[in-house]
Coordinates of C-alpha atoms and ligand atoms in Angstrom, one line a residue:
M1 CA 0.0 0.0 0.0
P2 CA 1.6 3.3 -1.0
D3 CA 2.0 6.0 1.5
V4 CA -0.7 8.5 0.7
G5 CA 0.3 11.1 3.3
G6 CA -0.4 14.7 2.5
S7 CA -2.9 17.3 3.5
G8 CA -6.5 18.2 3.0
R9 CA -8.9 16.5 0.6
S10 CA -6.2 15.7 -2.0
W11 CA -4.7 12.7 -0.2
A12 CA -8.1 11.2 0.4
T13 CA -8.9 11.5 -3.3
A14 CA -5.5 10.1 -4.1
L15 CA -6.1 7.2 -1.7
R16 CA -9.4 6.5 -3.6
G17 CA -7.7 6.7 -6.9
V18 CA -4.9 4.3 -5.8
L19 CA -7.4 1.9 -4.2
L20 CA -9.8 1.8 -7.1
A21 CA -7.2 1.3 -9.9
S22 CA -6.4 -2.3 -10.5
T23 CA -2.8 -2.7 -11.4
A24 CA -0.5 -5.7 -11.9
D25 CA 3.1 -5.9 -10.6
P26 CA 5.4 -5.5 -13.7
R27 CA 7.9 -7.9 -12.0
A28 CA 5.3 -10.7 -12.1
I29 CA 4.5 -9.9 -15.8
Q30 CA 8.1 -9.9 -16.8
A31 CA 9.0 -13.0 -14.7
G32 CA 6.4 -15.0 -16.6
F33 CA 7.7 -13.9 -20.0
T34 CA 11.3 -14.3 -19.0
L35 CA 10.7 -17.9 -17.9
L36 CA 8.9 -18.8 -21.2
A37 CA 11.7 -17.2 -23.3
C38 CA 14.4 -19.1 -21.3
V39 CA 12.5 -22.4 -21.7
D40 CA 12.2 -21.8 -25.4
A41 CA 16.0 -21.1 -25.7
V42 CA 16.9 -24.2 -23.6
L43 CA 14.6 -26.4 -25.7
R44 CA 16.2 -25.1 -28.9
Y45 CA 19.7 -25.7 -27.6
A46 CA 18.6 -29.2 -26.6
G47 CA 17.3 -29.6 -30.1
G48 CA 20.8 -29.1 -31.5
V49 CA 21.1 -25.3 -32.0
R50 CA 24.6 -24.1 -30.9
P51 CA 24.4 -21.7 -27.9
G52 CA 27.0 -19.3 -29.5
F53 CA 26.6 -15.6 -30.2
S54 CA 23.4 -15.7 -32.2
P55 CA 20.1 -13.7 -32.2
P56 CA 18.3 -16.1 -29.8
T57 CA 21.2 -15.8 -27.3
V58 CA 21.1 -12.0 -27.5
A59 CA 17.3 -12.3 -27.1
V60 CA 17.7 -14.3 -23.8
F61 CA 20.3 -11.8 -22.6
L62 CA 17.9 -8.9 -23.4
V63 CA 15.0 -10.5 -21.7
L64 CA 17.0 -11.1 -18.5
V65 CA 18.1 -7.4 -18.6
L66 CA 14.5 -6.3 -18.9
F67 CA 13.5 -8.5 -16.0
G68 CA 16.4 -7.1 -14.0
A69 CA 15.2 -3.5 -14.7
T70 CA 11.7 -4.3 -13.3
V71 CA 13.3 -5.8 -10.1
L72 CA 15.6 -2.8 -9.7
A73 CA 12.6 -0.4 -10.0
R74 CA 10.9 -2.6 -7.3
G75 CA 8.0 -3.0 -9.6
R76 CA 7.2 0.7 -9.4
L77 CA 6.8 1.6 -13.0
P78 CA 4.3 4.0 -14.6
V79 CA 1.7 2.2 -16.7
A80 CA 3.2 3.7 -19.9
A81 CA 6.6 2.3 -19.0
V82 CA 5.1 -1.1 -18.5
G83 CA 3.6 -0.8 -22.0
A84 CA 7.0 0.1 -23.5
L85 CA 8.5 -3.0 -21.7
L86 CA 5.9 -5.2 -23.3
V87 CA 6.7 -3.8 -26.8
A88 CA 10.3 -4.5 -26.0
D89 CA 9.3 -8.1 -25.1
I90 CA 7.7 -8.4 -28.6
G91 CA 11.0 -7.1 -30.0
V92 CA 12.8 -9.9 -28.1
V93 CA 10.5 -12.5 -29.7
G94 CA 11.3 -10.9 -33.1
L95 CA 15.1 -11.2 -32.4
A96 CA 14.8 -14.8 -31.3
R97 CA 12.9 -15.6 -34.5
L98 CA 15.8 -14.4 -36.7
E99 CA 17.4 -17.8 -36.0
P100 CA 16.9 -19.8 -39.2
N101 CA 15.4 -22.7 -37.2
G102 CA 12.4 -20.6 -36.5
G103 CA 12.1 -19.5 -32.9
A104 CA 8.9 -19.4 -30.9
G105 CA 7.1 -16.5 -32.6
L106 CA 3.9 -17.4 -30.8
L107 CA 5.6 -16.2 -27.6
A108 CA 4.6 -12.6 -28.8
V109 CA 1.0 -13.6 -27.6
V110 CA 2.1 -13.2 -24.0
P111 CA 3.1 -9.5 -24.0
A112 CA 0.2 -8.8 -26.4
L113 CA -2.3 -10.2 -23.9
W114 CA -0.8 -7.9 -21.2
L115 CA -1.0 -4.9 -23.6
G116 CA -4.7 -5.6 -24.1
R117 CA -5.2 -6.0 -20.4
L118 CA -3.4 -2.8 -19.4
H119 CA -4.2 -0.5 -22.3
G120 CA -7.5 -1.9 -23.8
R121 CA -8.1 -1.5 -27.5
R122 CA -5.1 0.9 -27.9
G123 CA -2.9 -1.8 -26.3
A124 CA -4.3 -4.3 -28.8
L125 CA -3.4 -1.9 -31.7
V126 CA 0.1 -1.4 -30.3
A127 CA 0.5 -5.2 -30.0
A128 CA -0.7 -5.7 -33.7
V129 CA 1.7 -3.0 -35.0
A130 CA 4.6 -4.2 -32.8
T131 CA 4.2 -7.8 -33.9
L132 CA 4.2 -6.8 -37.5
A133 CA 7.1 -4.4 -37.2
L134 CA 9.3 -6.4 -34.8
V135 CA 8.4 -10.0 -35.5
T136 CA 7.0 -10.6 -38.9
V137 CA 8.7 -8.0 -41.2
P138 CA 12.3 -8.4 -39.8
G139 CA 11.9 -12.1 -40.1
L140 CA 10.8 -11.8 -43.7
L141 CA 13.6 -9.4 -44.5
Y142 CA 16.3 -11.4 -42.7
A143 CA 15.4 -14.9 -44.0
G144 CA 13.7 -13.9 -47.2
V145 CA 10.3 -15.1 -48.3
E146 CA 11.8 -18.6 -49.2
G147 CA 13.5 -19.0 -45.8
M148 CA 10.4 -18.2 -43.7
N149 CA 7.4 -20.2 -42.8
L150 CA 4.9 -17.8 -44.4
T151 CA 1.8 -19.3 -42.8
R152 CA 3.4 -18.8 -39.4
S153 CA 4.5 -15.3 -40.3
V154 CA 0.9 -14.3 -41.2
I155 CA -0.7 -16.2 -38.4
I156 CA 1.4 -14.8 -35.6
P157 CA 0.3 -11.1 -35.9
V158 CA -3.3 -12.2 -36.5
I159 CA -3.3 -14.4 -33.3
T160 CA -1.6 -11.8 -31.1
T161 CA -4.1 -9.1 -32.3
I162 CA -7.1 -11.3 -31.7
A163 CA -5.9 -12.4 -28.3
A164 CA -5.1 -8.8 -27.3
L165 CA -8.5 -7.6 -28.6
A166 CA -10.3 -10.4 -26.7
V167 CA -8.6 -9.5 -23.4
A168 CA -9.2 -5.7 -24.1
G169 CA -12.9 -6.4 -24.6
G170 CA -13.1 -8.4 -21.4
M171 CA -11.3 -5.7 -19.5
E172 CA -13.6 -3.0 -20.9
Q173 CA -16.6 -4.9 -19.5
V174 CA -14.8 -5.3 -16.1
E175 CA -14.0 -1.6 -16.2
H176 CA -17.6 -0.7 -17.1
Q177 CA -18.8 -2.8 -14.2
R178 CA -16.3 -1.1 -11.9
R179 CA -17.5 2.3 -12.9
V180 CA -21.1 1.3 -12.4
S181 CA -20.3 0.0 -8.9
E182 CA -18.2 3.0 -8.1
A183 CA -21.0 5.4 -9.2
T184 CA -23.5 3.4 -7.2
L185 CA -21.4 3.3 -4.1
D186 CA -20.7 7.0 -4.4
T187 CA -24.3 8.0 -4.6
V188 CA -25.2 6.3 -1.2
D189 CA -25.1 8.6 1.8
V190 CA -23.2 6.0 3.9
G191 CA -19.4 5.8 4.1
L192 CA -18.2 2.4 2.8
V193 CA -14.9 0.6 3.4
L194 CA -13.6 -2.7 2.2
L195 CA -10.6 -4.3 3.9
D196 CA -8.6 -7.3 2.8
E197 CA -7.6 -10.1 5.2
A198 CA -4.5 -8.3 6.3
G199 CA -6.4 -5.2 7.2
S200 CA -5.3 -3.1 4.2
Y201 CA -7.9 -0.8 2.6
V202 CA -9.1 -2.2 -0.7
A203 CA -11.8 0.4 -1.5
I204 CA -13.6 3.4 0.0
N205 CA -16.5 5.4 -1.5
R206 CA -16.6 9.2 -1.8
R207 CA -18.7 9.7 1.3
H208 CA -16.1 7.8 3.4
A209 CA -13.3 9.9 1.8
D210 CA -15.0 12.9 3.5
F211 CA -15.0 11.2 6.9
M212 CA -11.4 10.2 6.4
T213 CA -10.4 13.8 5.7
L214 CA -12.0 14.8 9.0
A215 CA -10.4 12.0 11.0
Y216 CA -7.0 12.0 9.3
P217 CA -6.1 15.5 8.1
D218 CA -2.4 14.5 7.9
G219 CA -2.9 11.5 5.8
H220 CA -3.6 7.8 6.1
A221 CA -1.4 4.8 5.3
G222 CA -4.3 2.7 4.2
R223 CA -4.1 0.2 7.1
A224 CA -6.8 -0.6 9.6
G225 CA -6.6 0.9 13.1
Q226 CA -4.5 4.0 12.4
P227 CA -5.0 6.4 15.3
G228 CA -6.4 9.8 14.3
L229 CA -8.9 12.4 15.3
V230 CA -11.3 9.6 16.2
Y231 CA -13.2 9.8 19.6
D232 CA -15.3 7.7 21.8
A233 CA -19.1 8.4 22.3
D234 CA -18.2 11.1 24.9
R235 CA -16.6 13.1 22.0
V236 CA -13.3 13.7 23.8
T237 CA -11.6 10.4 24.7
P238 CA -9.4 9.4 21.8
L239 CA -10.3 5.9 20.6
P240 CA -7.5 3.4 21.3
R241 CA -6.3 1.3 18.4
E242 CA -7.9 -1.9 19.6
S243 CA -11.3 -0.1 19.7
M244 CA -11.1 1.4 16.2
P245 CA -13.9 -0.1 14.1
T246 CA -11.5 -1.0 11.2
Y247 CA -9.1 -2.7 13.6
R248 CA -11.9 -4.8 15.2
A249 CA -13.3 -5.6 11.7
A250 CA -9.9 -6.7 10.5
R251 CA -9.7 -9.1 13.4
G252 CA -13.0 -10.7 12.2
E253 CA -15.3 -9.0 14.7
E254 CA -18.8 -8.2 13.5
F255 CA -20.8 -5.4 15.1
D256 CA -23.6 -2.8 14.7
D257 CA -24.1 0.7 15.9
C258 CA -20.6 1.3 17.2
R259 CA -20.7 5.1 17.9
I260 CA -17.7 7.2 17.3
W261 CA -17.0 10.9 16.6
V262 CA -14.5 12.1 13.9
G263 CA -12.8 15.4 13.8
D264 CA -11.8 17.7 16.6
D265 CA -13.5 20.9 15.7
P266 CA -16.9 21.0 17.5
L267 CA -18.4 22.8 14.5
T268 CA -17.5 20.1 11.9
Q269 CA -17.2 17.1 14.1
R270 CA -19.4 14.2 12.9
A271 CA -21.0 11.3 14.8
L272 CA -20.8 8.0 13.0
S273 CA -22.6 4.8 13.7
V274 CA -20.5 1.9 12.3
S275 CA -21.4 -1.6 11.3
A276 CA -19.0 -4.3 10.2
R277 CA -19.4 -7.7 8.6
S278 CA -16.7 -10.2 7.7
V279 CA -16.2 -11.5 4.1
R280 CA -15.4 -15.2 3.9
D281 CA -14.6 -17.6 1.1
E282 CA -16.4 -20.9 0.4
A283 CA -14.3 -22.7 3.0
G284 CA -15.4 -20.1 5.6
R285 CA -11.9 -18.5 5.8
F286 CA -11.8 -14.8 6.6
T287 CA -10.8 -12.9 3.5
G288 CA -11.7 -9.3 4.6
A289 CA -14.3 -7.1 6.0
A290 CA -16.9 -4.5 4.9
L291 CA -17.7 -1.5 7.0
A292 CA -20.6 1.0 6.7
Y293 CA -20.4 4.4 8.4
K294 CA -23.7 6.2 8.9
D295 CA -23.7 9.9 9.8
V296 CA -25.9 10.2 12.9
T297 CA -24.7 13.7 14.0
E298 CA -28.1 15.4 13.6
L299 CA -29.8 12.5 15.6
M300 CA -27.2 12.8 18.4
R301 CA -27.7 16.6 18.6
A302 CA -31.5 16.2 18.7
M303 CA -31.1 13.6 21.5
E304 CA -28.8 15.9 23.4
V305 CA -31.4 18.7 23.2
K306 CA -34.2 16.4 24.2
D307 CA -32.2 15.1 27.2
E308 CA -31.4 18.6 28.3
F309 CA -35.0 19.6 27.9
V310 CA -36.3 16.5 29.9
A311 CA -33.7 17.1 32.6
S312 CA -34.5 20.8 33.1
V313 CA -38.3 20.3 33.0
S314 CA -38.0 17.4 35.6
H315 CA -35.8 19.6 37.7
E316 CA -38.3 22.5 37.6
L317 CA -41.2 20.1 38.5
R318 CA -39.4 18.5 41.4
T319 CA -39.3 21.6 43.6
P320 CA -43.1 22.4 43.7
L321 CA -43.8 18.6 43.9
T322 CA -41.6 18.2 47.0
S323 CA -43.7 20.8 48.7
I324 CA -47.0 19.2 47.6
V325 CA -45.8 15.8 48.9
G326 CA -44.7 17.4 52.2
Y327 CA -47.9 19.3 52.9
V328 CA -50.1 16.3 51.9
Q329 CA -48.1 14.2 54.4
M330 CA -48.7 16.8 57.1
L331 CA -52.4 17.0 56.3
R332 CA -52.7 13.2 56.5
E333 CA -51.2 13.2 59.9
D334 CA -53.7 15.9 61.1
D335 CA -56.5 14.3 63.1
A336 CA -58.8 17.3 62.4
V337 CA -59.2 16.3 58.7
A338 CA -62.6 14.7 58.0
P339 CA -62.5 11.0 57.1
R340 CA -63.8 11.6 53.6
A341 CA -61.1 14.3 52.9
A342 CA -58.5 11.9 54.5
R343 CA -59.4 9.2 51.9
Q344 CA -59.1 11.8 49.1
L345 CA -55.8 13.0 50.5
E346 CA -54.5 9.4 50.4
V347 CA -55.2 9.3 46.7
V348 CA -53.4 12.6 46.2
D349 CA -50.5 11.3 48.3
R350 CA -50.2 8.1 46.3
N351 CA -50.3 9.9 43.0
A352 CA -48.0 12.7 44.1
N353 CA -45.5 10.1 45.2
R354 CA -45.8 8.2 41.9
L355 CA -45.1 11.5 40.1
M356 CA -42.1 12.1 42.3
R357 CA -40.7 8.6 41.5
L358 CA -41.2 9.3 37.8
I359 CA -39.4 12.7 38.0
T360 CA -36.6 11.1 40.0
D361 CA -36.2 8.4 37.4
L362 CA -36.1 11.0 34.6
L363 CA -33.4 13.0 36.5
D364 CA -31.4 9.8 37.2
T365 CA -31.7 8.8 33.5
A366 CA -30.5 12.2 32.4
Q367 CA -27.6 12.0 34.8
I368 CA -26.6 8.5 33.6
E369 CA -26.8 9.6 29.9
A370 CA -24.7 12.6 30.6
G371 CA -21.7 10.4 31.5
P372 CA -20.5 7.9 34.1
V373 CA -22.6 8.2 37.3
G374 CA -20.5 9.7 40.1
M375 CA -20.5 7.2 43.0
S376 CA -19.5 7.9 46.5
R377 CA -18.5 4.5 47.8
S378 CA -17.9 3.5 51.4
S379 CA -17.6 0.1 53.1
G380 CA -20.9 -1.4 54.1
D381 CA -22.7 -4.6 54.7
L382 CA -24.4 -5.7 51.5
A383 CA -26.3 -8.6 53.2
A384 CA -27.9 -6.2 55.6
L385 CA -28.7 -3.8 52.8
V386 CA -30.5 -6.6 50.8
R387 CA -32.4 -7.8 53.9
D388 CA -33.5 -4.2 54.7
C389 CA -34.7 -3.7 51.1
A390 CA -36.7 -7.0 51.3
D391 CA -38.2 -6.0 54.6
A392 CA -39.3 -2.6 53.1
V393 CA -41.2 -4.2 50.2
R394 CA -42.6 -7.2 52.3
P395 CA -45.9 -5.4 53.1
S396 CA -46.6 -4.8 49.4
Y397 CA -45.6 -8.4 48.6
R398 CA -48.0 -9.6 51.3
A399 CA -50.8 -7.4 49.9
A400 CA -50.2 -8.8 46.4
G401 CA -50.1 -12.4 47.7
I402 CA -46.6 -13.1 46.5
G403 CA -44.0 -14.9 48.6
L404 CA -40.5 -13.4 49.2
E405 CA -37.6 -15.6 50.2
V406 CA -34.1 -14.2 50.9
T407 CA -31.0 -16.4 51.1
A408 CA -28.0 -14.4 52.1
P409 CA -24.9 -14.8 54.4
D410 CA -25.1 -13.1 57.8
T411 CA -22.8 -10.3 56.6
L412 CA -21.1 -9.5 53.3
P413 CA -18.7 -6.5 53.5
A414 CA -18.4 -4.5 50.3
L415 CA -17.4 -1.1 49.0
L416 CA -20.6 0.5 47.7
D417 CA -22.7 3.6 47.2
R418 CA -25.4 2.6 49.6
P419 CA -28.4 4.7 48.4
R420 CA -27.6 3.7 44.7
I421 CA -27.3 0.0 45.4
E422 CA -30.5 0.2 47.5
Q423 CA -32.1 1.7 44.3
V424 CA -30.9 -1.3 42.3
V425 CA -32.3 -3.9 44.8
D426 CA -35.5 -1.9 45.1
N427 CA -36.0 -1.8 41.3
L428 CA -35.4 -5.5 40.9
L429 CA -37.7 -6.4 43.8
T430 CA -40.5 -4.1 42.7
N431 CA -40.3 -5.4 39.1
A432 CA -40.3 -9.0 40.3
M433 CA -43.5 -8.3 42.2
K434 CA -45.1 -6.2 39.5
Y435 CA -44.6 -8.8 36.8
S436 CA -45.6 -11.9 39.0
A437 CA -49.1 -13.3 39.7
T438 CA -50.6 -14.0 43.1
G439 CA -49.5 -17.2 44.6
S440 CA -46.0 -17.2 43.1
V441 CA -42.7 -16.8 45.0
V442 CA -39.8 -14.4 44.4
R443 CA -36.4 -15.8 45.5
V444 CA -33.5 -13.4 46.3
G445 CA -30.0 -14.8 46.6
L446 CA -26.8 -13.2 47.7
A447 CA -23.4 -15.0 47.5
L448 CA -19.8 -14.4 47.0
A449 CA -18.2 -16.1 43.9
D450 CA -14.7 -15.5 42.4
G451 CA -14.2 -12.4 44.4
R452 CA -17.5 -10.8 43.2
V453 CA -20.8 -10.7 44.8
E454 CA -23.7 -12.1 43.0
L455 CA -27.2 -10.9 43.7
T456 CA -30.0 -12.8 42.0
V457 CA -33.7 -12.0 42.0
A458 CA -35.7 -14.9 40.5
D459 CA -39.5 -14.7 39.9
Q460 CA -42.1 -17.0 38.5
G461 CA -43.8 -14.2 36.6
I462 CA -44.8 -13.4 33.0
G463 CA -41.2 -13.7 31.7
I464 CA -39.6 -11.8 28.8
S465 CA -39.3 -13.0 25.2
A466 CA -35.8 -13.6 23.7
A467 CA -36.4 -10.6 21.3
D468 CA -37.2 -8.3 24.1
R469 CA -34.3 -9.3 26.3
D470 CA -31.8 -7.4 24.2
R471 CA -33.7 -4.2 24.6
L472 CA -34.7 -4.6 28.2
F473 CA -32.1 -2.1 29.5
T474 CA -32.8 0.7 27.1
R475 CA -34.7 3.7 28.1
F476 CA -38.5 3.7 27.9
F477 CA -38.6 0.1 26.8
R478 CA -41.6 -1.9 27.9
S479 CA -42.4 -5.5 26.8
R480 CA -45.6 -6.3 24.9
E481 CA -46.7 -8.5 27.7
A482 CA -46.3 -5.7 30.3
E483 CA -48.3 -3.3 28.1
E484 CA -51.0 -5.9 27.3
R485 CA -51.5 -6.5 31.0
S486 CA -51.6 -2.7 31.7
I487 CA -49.0 -3.1 34.4
Q488 CA -47.9 0.3 35.5
G489 CA -44.4 1.6 34.6
V490 CA -42.5 3.8 32.1
G491 CA -39.5 1.6 31.3
L492 CA -36.8 3.6 33.1
G493 CA -36.0 1.4 36.1
L494 CA -33.8 -1.1 34.4
S495 CA -31.8 1.4 32.4
I496 CA -31.1 3.3 35.6
T497 CA -30.3 0.0 37.4
R498 CA -27.8 -0.9 34.7
G499 CA -26.2 2.5 34.8
I500 CA -25.6 2.2 38.6
V501 CA -24.3 -1.4 38.4
E502 CA -21.9 -0.5 35.6
A503 CA -20.7 2.6 37.5
H504 CA -19.8 0.2 40.3
G505 CA -17.7 -1.9 37.7
G506 CA -20.4 -4.6 37.7
R507 CA -22.7 -6.3 35.2
I508 CA -26.3 -7.1 35.1
E509 CA -27.8 -10.0 33.1
V510 CA -31.2 -11.7 32.7
D511 CA -32.3 -15.2 32.0
S512 CA -36.0 -15.5 31.2
E513 CA -38.7 -17.6 29.6
L514 CA -42.1 -16.4 28.6
G515 CA -44.7 -17.6 31.1
I516 CA -42.2 -19.3 33.3
G517 CA -40.3 -16.4 35.0
S518 CA -37.2 -14.3 35.0
T519 CA -33.9 -14.3 36.9
F520 CA -32.0 -11.0 37.1
R521 CA -28.3 -11.5 38.0
V522 CA -26.1 -8.6 39.3
R523 CA -22.4 -9.2 39.7
L524 CA -20.4 -6.5 41.6
P525 CA -16.8 -6.3 42.6
V526 CA -16.5 -6.4 46.4
T527 CA -13.6 -3.9 46.6
G528 CA -14.6 -1.5 43.9
Ligands
ADP601 P1 -41.0 -0.4 34.1 O1 -41.1 -1.6 35.0 O2 -41.2 0.8 34.8 O3 -41.8 -0.6 32.9 P2 -38.2 -1.2 33.8 O4 -37.1 -0.5 33.1 O5 -38.0 -1.6 35.3 O6 -39.5 -0.3 33.7 O7 -38.5 -2.5 33.0 C1 -38.6 -2.4 31.6 C2 -39.4 -3.5 31.1 O8 -38.8 -4.8 31.3 C3 -40.8 -3.7 31.8 O9 -41.7 -2.8 31.2 C4 -41.1 -5.1 31.5 O10 -41.7 -5.2 30.2 C5 -39.8 -5.8 31.6 N1 -39.5 -6.4 32.9 C6 -38.7 -5.9 33.9 N2 -38.6 -6.7 34.9 C7 -39.4 -7.8 34.6 C8 -39.7 -9.0 35.2 N3 -39.2 -9.3 36.5 N4 -40.5 -9.9 34.6 C9 -41.0 -9.7 33.4 N5 -40.7 -8.5 32.7 C10 -39.9 -7.6 33.3

C-alpha cells in the first residue's frame, strides 16, 4: 500500500484513486515472460542449436536485462513504461525468431495479452503493429520469403491481435462494471470501506473519503486501526487502536451501531454509527471485512437537546412537587381532617409520590446519559442492605399475595454507594412483584463467587421473550406482555439499574422464559 500522506482532501482523493485502480506488478508480468523465453531457448539448444553468439542468445540476454530492470525499479513503473516494456518483449521475440530454425514467434502472444489487459483497444493496436514491425517484417527481411514459414508469419500477428482484442474487450466490460459499482457506491449517503484479510484498505467510497479527511487531516497509510482524530461516544476520549472499528473488523469482529466521533472541531465534528461484517470464502476462511459508516450527527444533537429539555423540566417540576408531597403528608397526619377528605388525601399522596418517582427516574436517567454516574462509595454490609430492602417491600408483597424468600450470608462487607445499590435492589424487587401473579414466589439470593458478589432476583412471573431481552435495559422500553396486562411503569427502572451497576464496575444479566419467569443477576466487585 503506497503512502498517501499529504494534506486536505487531495490525499483522500489520491487514496481513492490508488485503491480503485487495478494494477499488476510489472515484476510478475516480466518474470512469466522471461521464464517462457528461457525455456524456449533451452529447448532449442537441446534440439541441436549451438548456444553461441546468435540472435536467440542475444534475445535471452535482453529479456534477462528487462526483468532485472523491473526488479531494480521494485515494480514501481508507470503504466506507460510497462507498455514500453511489453513492446520490448515483442522485440525480443522478433530477435529470437531471426534464428533460421524458427524460434517461438507465438511467444509474442504473452506481451500482447498484457498490452490488451493494461491499455485496452489501444494496447491491442500497439500489439498488432509491434508484432508486424518487430516479429513478422524483420523475419521476412532477414530470412527472405523462401527461408520463412509464411503461414506462421501471417498467423502470428493475427493471433496476437485477436488475443489482445479479446482481453481488451473483457477488460472493458470489467472496467464498465467497476465504474457502475463506483458510481452506485458514491451515490449512497453512507461511508463504505472494504478491507482485505491483512487489514489493508481495498476500496472506499466518496462519502467515506469525506469522513477520512476529518479524521486524518495529515494522511492515512491505508491500514486498519490507524490512530487519528477519532473519539469515543463522549466526543473527547481518543479511541485506542484496539477499539477502532477498522481494527476490530480486520480481526474478524462483526458489530452494529458502534458510535464514534470524527474530527476535533466541534463545528465540523461528525458522529458516526459503524457496522461491520466479515467477508469469507467458500471454506469459511476470513478474506476481509466490509464496514458501513452512517452519519448520525443530527440525531445525536437532537437527542442531546431532548435530554437537556427533559432534565431541566424534571428539575423544575421537582421543587413544587416536593412541597406538595410534604404538605399532603402533614395533612394526612392531622386528626382534624374529616374521614372523607383523608381518603381523598390518600389518593393525592399516592399519585404525588408516583409523580415524584417518575421525576426522580427521569433525572437519574439524564444523569446516567450525561456520563458515568458519580459514585461515593464506602464500606458497608451488602447482606444487611438486601435484607433491609426486602423488609421494606414485604408489606406490598403480602398485599399482592406473593412470597418473598431471601438467602444471604449473615454479613457481606463490600465497598458500595449505599443509596444507589438500594435503588438497584428496590427496582429489581419491585419489578419481580409487578410482573408476577398472586401465589408465586420471588427468591432473592446473595453470595460471594470468584471475588465478586452475585445478587439474584428470581421470579415466577410473566417472563420476557428472547427478542425483548436485548432491549430490556434501554430507556423507555416496555415489553408487549407488560403493556397488554396494563402493568404500571414507564420503562426507566432497568436502564437506571444498569447505569448504577456499571458505574460500580459490575454487570447485570437476565435469564428468562415467557410464562415461566425471569432471573436478574447482578455481579459486583466487592472492593470496587
Ligand atoms: P418499568 O417496570 O417501569 O416498565 P423497567 O425499566 O424496570 O421499567 O422494566 C422495563 C421492562 O422490562 C418492563 O416494562 C417489563 O416489560 C420488563 N421487565 C422488567 N422486569 C421484569 C420481570 N421481572 N419480569 C418480566 N418482565 C420484566
